Coordinates of C-alpha atoms in Angstrom, one line a residue:
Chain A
X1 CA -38.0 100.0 24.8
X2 CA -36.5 101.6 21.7
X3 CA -39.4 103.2 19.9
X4 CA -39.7 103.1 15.9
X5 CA -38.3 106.7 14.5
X6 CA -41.2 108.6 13.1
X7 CA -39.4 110.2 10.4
X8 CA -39.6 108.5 6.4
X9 CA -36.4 110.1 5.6
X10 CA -34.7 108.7 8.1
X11 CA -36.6 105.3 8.2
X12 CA -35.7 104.5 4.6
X13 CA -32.0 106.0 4.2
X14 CA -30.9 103.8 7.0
X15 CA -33.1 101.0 5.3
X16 CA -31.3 101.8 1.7
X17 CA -27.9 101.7 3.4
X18 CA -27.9 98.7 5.6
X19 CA -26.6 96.2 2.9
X20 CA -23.9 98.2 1.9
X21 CA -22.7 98.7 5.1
X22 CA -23.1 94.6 6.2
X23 CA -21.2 94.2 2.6
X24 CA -18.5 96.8 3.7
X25 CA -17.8 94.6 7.2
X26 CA -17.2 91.8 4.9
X27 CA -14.8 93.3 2.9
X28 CA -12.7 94.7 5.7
X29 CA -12.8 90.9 6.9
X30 CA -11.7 89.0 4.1
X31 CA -8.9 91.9 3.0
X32 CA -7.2 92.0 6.5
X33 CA -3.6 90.6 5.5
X34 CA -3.5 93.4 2.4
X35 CA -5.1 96.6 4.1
X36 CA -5.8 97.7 7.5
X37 CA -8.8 95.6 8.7
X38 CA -9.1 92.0 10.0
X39 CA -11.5 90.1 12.5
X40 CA -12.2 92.6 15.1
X41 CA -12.6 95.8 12.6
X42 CA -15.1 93.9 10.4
X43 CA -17.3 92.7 13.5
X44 CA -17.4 96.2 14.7
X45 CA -19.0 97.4 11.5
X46 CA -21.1 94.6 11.1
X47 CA -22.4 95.1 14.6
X48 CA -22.7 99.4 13.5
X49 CA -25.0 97.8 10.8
X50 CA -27.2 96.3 13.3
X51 CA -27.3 99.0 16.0
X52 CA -28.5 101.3 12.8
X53 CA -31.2 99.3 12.2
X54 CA -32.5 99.1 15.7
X55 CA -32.3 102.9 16.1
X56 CA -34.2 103.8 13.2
X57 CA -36.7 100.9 13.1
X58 CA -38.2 99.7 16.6
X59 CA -36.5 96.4 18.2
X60 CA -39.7 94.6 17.4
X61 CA -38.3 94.8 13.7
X62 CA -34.5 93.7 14.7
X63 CA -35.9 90.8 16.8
X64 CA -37.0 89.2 13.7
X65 CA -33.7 89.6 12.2
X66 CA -31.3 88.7 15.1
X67 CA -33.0 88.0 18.3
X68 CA -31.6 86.7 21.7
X69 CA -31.0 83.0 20.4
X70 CA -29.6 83.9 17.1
X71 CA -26.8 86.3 18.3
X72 CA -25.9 83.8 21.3
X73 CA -25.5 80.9 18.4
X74 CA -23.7 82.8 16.3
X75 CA -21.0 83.4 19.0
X76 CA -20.6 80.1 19.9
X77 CA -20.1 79.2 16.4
X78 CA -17.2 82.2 15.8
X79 CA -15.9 80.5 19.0
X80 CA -16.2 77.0 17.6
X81 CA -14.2 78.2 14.3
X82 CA -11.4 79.5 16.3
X83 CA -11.2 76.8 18.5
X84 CA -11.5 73.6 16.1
X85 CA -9.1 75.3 13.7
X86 CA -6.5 75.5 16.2
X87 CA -7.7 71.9 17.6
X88 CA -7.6 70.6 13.5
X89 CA -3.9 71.6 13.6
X90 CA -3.1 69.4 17.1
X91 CA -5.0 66.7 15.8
X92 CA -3.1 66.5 12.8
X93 CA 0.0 66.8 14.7
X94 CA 1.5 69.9 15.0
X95 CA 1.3 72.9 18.0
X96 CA -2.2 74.5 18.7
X97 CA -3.0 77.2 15.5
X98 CA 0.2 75.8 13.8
X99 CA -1.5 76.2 10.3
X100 CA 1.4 74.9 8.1
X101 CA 0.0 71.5 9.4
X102 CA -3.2 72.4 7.2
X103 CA -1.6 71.6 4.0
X104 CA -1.7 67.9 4.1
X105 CA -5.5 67.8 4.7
X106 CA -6.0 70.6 2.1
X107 CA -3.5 68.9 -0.3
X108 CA -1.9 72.9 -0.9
X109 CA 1.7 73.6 -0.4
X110 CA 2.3 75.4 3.3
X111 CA 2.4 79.0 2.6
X112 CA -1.7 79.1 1.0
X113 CA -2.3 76.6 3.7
X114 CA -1.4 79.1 6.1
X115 CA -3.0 82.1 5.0
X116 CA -6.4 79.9 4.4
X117 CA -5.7 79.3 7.9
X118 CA -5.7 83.4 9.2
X119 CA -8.6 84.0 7.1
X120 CA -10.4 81.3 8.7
X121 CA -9.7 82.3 11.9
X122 CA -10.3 86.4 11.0
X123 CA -14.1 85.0 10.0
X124 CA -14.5 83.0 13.6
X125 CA -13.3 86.4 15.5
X126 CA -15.8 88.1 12.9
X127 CA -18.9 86.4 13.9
X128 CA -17.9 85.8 17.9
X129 CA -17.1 90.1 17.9
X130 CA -20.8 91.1 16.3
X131 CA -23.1 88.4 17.9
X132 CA -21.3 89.7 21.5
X133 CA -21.4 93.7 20.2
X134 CA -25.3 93.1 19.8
X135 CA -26.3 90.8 23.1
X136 CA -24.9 93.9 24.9
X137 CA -26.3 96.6 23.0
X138 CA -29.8 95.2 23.1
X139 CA -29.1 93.9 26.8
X140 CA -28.4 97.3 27.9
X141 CA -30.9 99.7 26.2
X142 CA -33.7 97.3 25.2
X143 CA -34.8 95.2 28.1
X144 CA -36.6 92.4 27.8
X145 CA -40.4 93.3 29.0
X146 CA -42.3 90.0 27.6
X147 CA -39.8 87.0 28.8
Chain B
X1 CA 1.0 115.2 -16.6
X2 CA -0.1 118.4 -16.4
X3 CA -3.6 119.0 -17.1
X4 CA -4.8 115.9 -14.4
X5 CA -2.7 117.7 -11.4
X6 CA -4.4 121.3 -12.8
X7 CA -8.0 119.8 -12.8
X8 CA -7.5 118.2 -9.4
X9 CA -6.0 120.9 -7.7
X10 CA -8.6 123.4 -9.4
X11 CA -11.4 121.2 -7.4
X12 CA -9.5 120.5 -4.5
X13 CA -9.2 124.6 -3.7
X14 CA -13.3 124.8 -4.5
X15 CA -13.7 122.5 -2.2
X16 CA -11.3 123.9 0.4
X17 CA -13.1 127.3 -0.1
X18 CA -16.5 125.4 0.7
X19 CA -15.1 124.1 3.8
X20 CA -14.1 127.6 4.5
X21 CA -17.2 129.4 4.1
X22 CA -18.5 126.7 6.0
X23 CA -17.2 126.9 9.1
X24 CA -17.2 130.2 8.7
X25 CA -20.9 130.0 9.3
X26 CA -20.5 127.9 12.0
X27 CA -18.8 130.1 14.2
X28 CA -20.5 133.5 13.5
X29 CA -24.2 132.6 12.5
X30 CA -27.0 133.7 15.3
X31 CA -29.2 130.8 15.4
X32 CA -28.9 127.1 15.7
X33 CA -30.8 126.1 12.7
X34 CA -28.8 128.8 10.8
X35 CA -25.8 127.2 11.6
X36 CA -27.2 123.7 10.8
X37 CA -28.1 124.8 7.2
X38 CA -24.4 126.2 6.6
X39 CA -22.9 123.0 8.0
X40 CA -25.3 120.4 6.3
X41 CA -25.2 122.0 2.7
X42 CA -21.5 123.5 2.8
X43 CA -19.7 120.5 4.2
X44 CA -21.7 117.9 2.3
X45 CA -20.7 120.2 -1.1
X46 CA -17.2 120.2 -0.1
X47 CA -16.5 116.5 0.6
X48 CA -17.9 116.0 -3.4
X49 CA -15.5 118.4 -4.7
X50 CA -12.8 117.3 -2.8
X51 CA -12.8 113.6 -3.4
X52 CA -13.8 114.4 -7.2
X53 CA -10.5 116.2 -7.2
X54 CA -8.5 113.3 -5.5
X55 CA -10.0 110.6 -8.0
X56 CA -9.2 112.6 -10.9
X57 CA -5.7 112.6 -9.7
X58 CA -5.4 108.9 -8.9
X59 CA -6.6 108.4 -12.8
X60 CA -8.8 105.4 -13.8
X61 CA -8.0 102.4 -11.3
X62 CA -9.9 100.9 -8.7
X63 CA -8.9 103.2 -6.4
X64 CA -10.4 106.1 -7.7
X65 CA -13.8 104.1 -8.3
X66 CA -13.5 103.5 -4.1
X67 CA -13.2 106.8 -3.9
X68 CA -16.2 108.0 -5.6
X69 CA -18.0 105.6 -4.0
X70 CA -17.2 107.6 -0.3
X71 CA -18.2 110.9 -2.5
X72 CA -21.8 108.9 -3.1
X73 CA -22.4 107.9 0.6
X74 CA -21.7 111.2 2.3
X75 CA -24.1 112.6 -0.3
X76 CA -26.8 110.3 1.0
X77 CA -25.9 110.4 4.5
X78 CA -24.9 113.5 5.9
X79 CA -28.1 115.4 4.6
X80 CA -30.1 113.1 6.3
X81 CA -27.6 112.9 9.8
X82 CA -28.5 117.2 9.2
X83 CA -31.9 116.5 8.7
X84 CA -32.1 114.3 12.0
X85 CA -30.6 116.7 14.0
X86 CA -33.2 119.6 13.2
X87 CA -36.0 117.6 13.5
X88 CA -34.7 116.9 17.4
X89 CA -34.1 120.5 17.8
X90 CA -37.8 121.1 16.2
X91 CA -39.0 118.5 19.3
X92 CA -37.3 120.3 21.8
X93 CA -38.9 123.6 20.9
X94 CA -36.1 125.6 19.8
X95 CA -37.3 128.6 19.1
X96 CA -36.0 130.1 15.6
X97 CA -34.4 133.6 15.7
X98 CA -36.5 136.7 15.1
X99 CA -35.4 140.4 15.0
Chain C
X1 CA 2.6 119.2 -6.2
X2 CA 3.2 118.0 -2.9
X3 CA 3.6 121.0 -1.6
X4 CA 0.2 122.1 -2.6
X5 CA -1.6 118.5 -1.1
X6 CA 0.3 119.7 2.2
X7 CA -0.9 123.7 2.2
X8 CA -4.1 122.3 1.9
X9 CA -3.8 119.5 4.7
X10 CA -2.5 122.3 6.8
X11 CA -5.3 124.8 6.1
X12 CA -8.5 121.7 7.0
X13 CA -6.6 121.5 10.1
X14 CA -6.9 124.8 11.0
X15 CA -10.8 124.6 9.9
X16 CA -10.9 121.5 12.1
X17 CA -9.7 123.4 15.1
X18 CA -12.4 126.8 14.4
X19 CA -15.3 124.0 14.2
X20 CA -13.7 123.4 17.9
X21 CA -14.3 126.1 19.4
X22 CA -18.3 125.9 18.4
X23 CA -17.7 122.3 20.0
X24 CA -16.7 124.1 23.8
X25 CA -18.7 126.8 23.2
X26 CA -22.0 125.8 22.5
X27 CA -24.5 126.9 23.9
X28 CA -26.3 123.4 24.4
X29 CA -26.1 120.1 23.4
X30 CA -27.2 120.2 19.6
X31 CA -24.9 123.1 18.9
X32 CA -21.8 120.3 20.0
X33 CA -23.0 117.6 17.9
X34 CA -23.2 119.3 15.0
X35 CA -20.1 120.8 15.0
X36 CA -18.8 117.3 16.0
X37 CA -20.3 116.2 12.6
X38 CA -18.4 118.8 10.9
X39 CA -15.0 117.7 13.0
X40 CA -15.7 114.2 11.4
X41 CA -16.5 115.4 7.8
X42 CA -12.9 117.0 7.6
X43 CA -11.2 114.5 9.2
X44 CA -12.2 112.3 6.2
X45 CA -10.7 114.5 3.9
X46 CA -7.3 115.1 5.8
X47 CA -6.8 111.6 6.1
X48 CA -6.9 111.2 2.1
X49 CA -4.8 114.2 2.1
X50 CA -2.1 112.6 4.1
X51 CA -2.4 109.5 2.0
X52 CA -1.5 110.9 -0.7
X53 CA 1.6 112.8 0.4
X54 CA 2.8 109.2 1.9
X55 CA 2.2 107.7 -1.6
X56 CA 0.2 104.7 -0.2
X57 CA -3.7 105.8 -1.0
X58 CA -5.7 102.9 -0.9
X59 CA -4.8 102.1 2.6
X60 CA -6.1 105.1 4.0
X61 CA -9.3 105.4 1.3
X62 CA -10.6 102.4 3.7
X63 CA -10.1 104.1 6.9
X64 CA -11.6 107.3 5.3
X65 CA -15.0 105.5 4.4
X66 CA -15.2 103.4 7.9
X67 CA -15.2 106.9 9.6
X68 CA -17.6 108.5 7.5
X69 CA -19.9 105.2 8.0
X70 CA -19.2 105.5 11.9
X71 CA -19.8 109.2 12.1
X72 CA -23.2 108.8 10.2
X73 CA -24.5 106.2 12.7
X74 CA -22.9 108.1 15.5
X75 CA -25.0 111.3 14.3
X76 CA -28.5 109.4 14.6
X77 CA -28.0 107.7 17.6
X78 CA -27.2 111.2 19.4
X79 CA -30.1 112.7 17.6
X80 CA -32.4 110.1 18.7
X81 CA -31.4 110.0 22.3
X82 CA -31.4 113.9 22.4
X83 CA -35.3 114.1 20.9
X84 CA -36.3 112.3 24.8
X85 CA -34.0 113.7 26.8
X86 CA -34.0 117.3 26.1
X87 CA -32.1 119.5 24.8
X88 CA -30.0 121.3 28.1

């Protein structure tokens, strides 16, 4: 059972600094193709962001943010991005995650239609790397007591 | 020109001599919580200087505004990484050094 | 002024490896992680250092702050854990 921390220094820094650091995963997300970053790197942070908040304020606090149910819907729905992007491109007859296919259902010429089609999949491998990152961490050093 | 590479290099060696002095107390300090102050207050003072010196010699972009902003999280976070660190040695009764 | 960027690269590396030897040497657990916090804070630094002297700085000013962020949340895990456990 991870215990509140009974220090107000340490309490409200981490408190003050958890948006910036969910807004930092994003950005390593979205700027993958330009700078070193991408799916994995930005679920790793985002996850860091989480674990932060656990340590300094009690799981009973977390739970209300991202419990059990919420972190094992949010994988299946980075899962469902990868997969249905990569099943959108055979549908619309090309191979599996053959993005220039994209272009005719996004009406853009095929280079945009393939980068639209990285960045979706970087945000699917996103979610699917910080809803797994958390089920372990509060699998392993939180267990569950009450259900 | 010359007067941006003099100003950055004039705050990159302060905050080289920082870091110095620094470790310096790290390795030759008695006392844990000795050590912890020279750590906590000389590093956090160095990484200031130095990235002030590394954004003045980018110049005024975006860059240097990133770069600034790393200079205003270590300032919030590293005191209070030092301050959770004493406040465990405090619980496992570390006793302070006397002479 | 290359030259200079490098001296100085040169020097924090020889910093990082004197905040190593308080890392072996220790005495006990607390005495490591601080100086691992130290290791982390001029690591930072060196990386900008060497970005500069490959011309390419904003790549490696994004590396520089995910390791500060990662070494901050690193430092208050250990500190928690250690406030239970003991210090040995």
């Amino acid at each position: 059972m991870i215990q509140k921390s009974d220090d107000v220094i340490v309490r409200t820094v981490a408190r003050s600094l958890m948006p910036f650091i969910l807004i930092y995963g994003l950005y390593v997300v979205m700027h993958g193709h330009y700078s070193p970053g991408g799916g994995f790197q930005g679920g790793v942070i985002l996850a860091a962001g989480f674990v932060l908040l656990t340590v300094t304020q009690g799981i009973e606090r977390t739970r209300q943010h991202m419990s059990q149910k919420t972190a094992c819907v949010i994988s299946s729905v980075g899962l469902l991005i990868y997969a249905g992007i990569g099943a959108l491109c055979l549908i619309l007859g090309g191979r599996y995650l053959d993005y220039g296919r994209l272009s005719q259902l996004l009406q853009v010429d095929q280079p945009t239609a393939r980068s639209l089609g990285i960045l979706g999949v970087e945000i699917g491998v996103a979610l699917g790397v910080m809803a797994v990152m958390c089920i372990i961490f509060f699998s392993i050093f939180a267990a569950d007591e009450t259900e | 020109m010359i007067v941006k590479e003099l100003i950055s290099a004039v705050f990159l060696s302060a905050g080289f001599f920082f870091f110095f002095t620094a470790t310096l107390g790290l390795l030759r300090l008695p006392d844990f919580y000795s050590r912890l102050h020279a750590t906590g207050k000389g590093d956090t003072l160095a990484v200031l200087f130095s990235m002030v010196g590394l954004a003045v010699y980018e110049g005024l972009s975006i860059t240097s505004i990133k770069i600034l902003l790393i200079a205003v999280f270590m300032f919030l976070a590293q005191p209070t990484a030092t301050h959770a660190i004493s406040r465990a040695a405090f619980r496992c009764h570390i006793q302070p050094f006397t002479r | 002024m290359n030259t200079f960027f490098l001296l100085i690269g040169i020097g924090m590396c020889v910093l990082v490896l004197g905040c190593l030897f308080r890392v072996t040497y220790g005495p006990t657990i607390l005495n490591r992680a601080a100086g691992i916090s130290a290791v982390g804070t001029k690591t930072l630094v060196i990386l900008m250092i060497i970005g500069v002297l490959h011309g390419r700085i904003e790549m490696f000013v994004d590396i520089s702050m995910v390791y500060a962020l990662l070494n901050f949340v690193g430092c208050i895990v250990l500190a928690k854990y250690l406030e239970r456990a003991g210090d040995i």
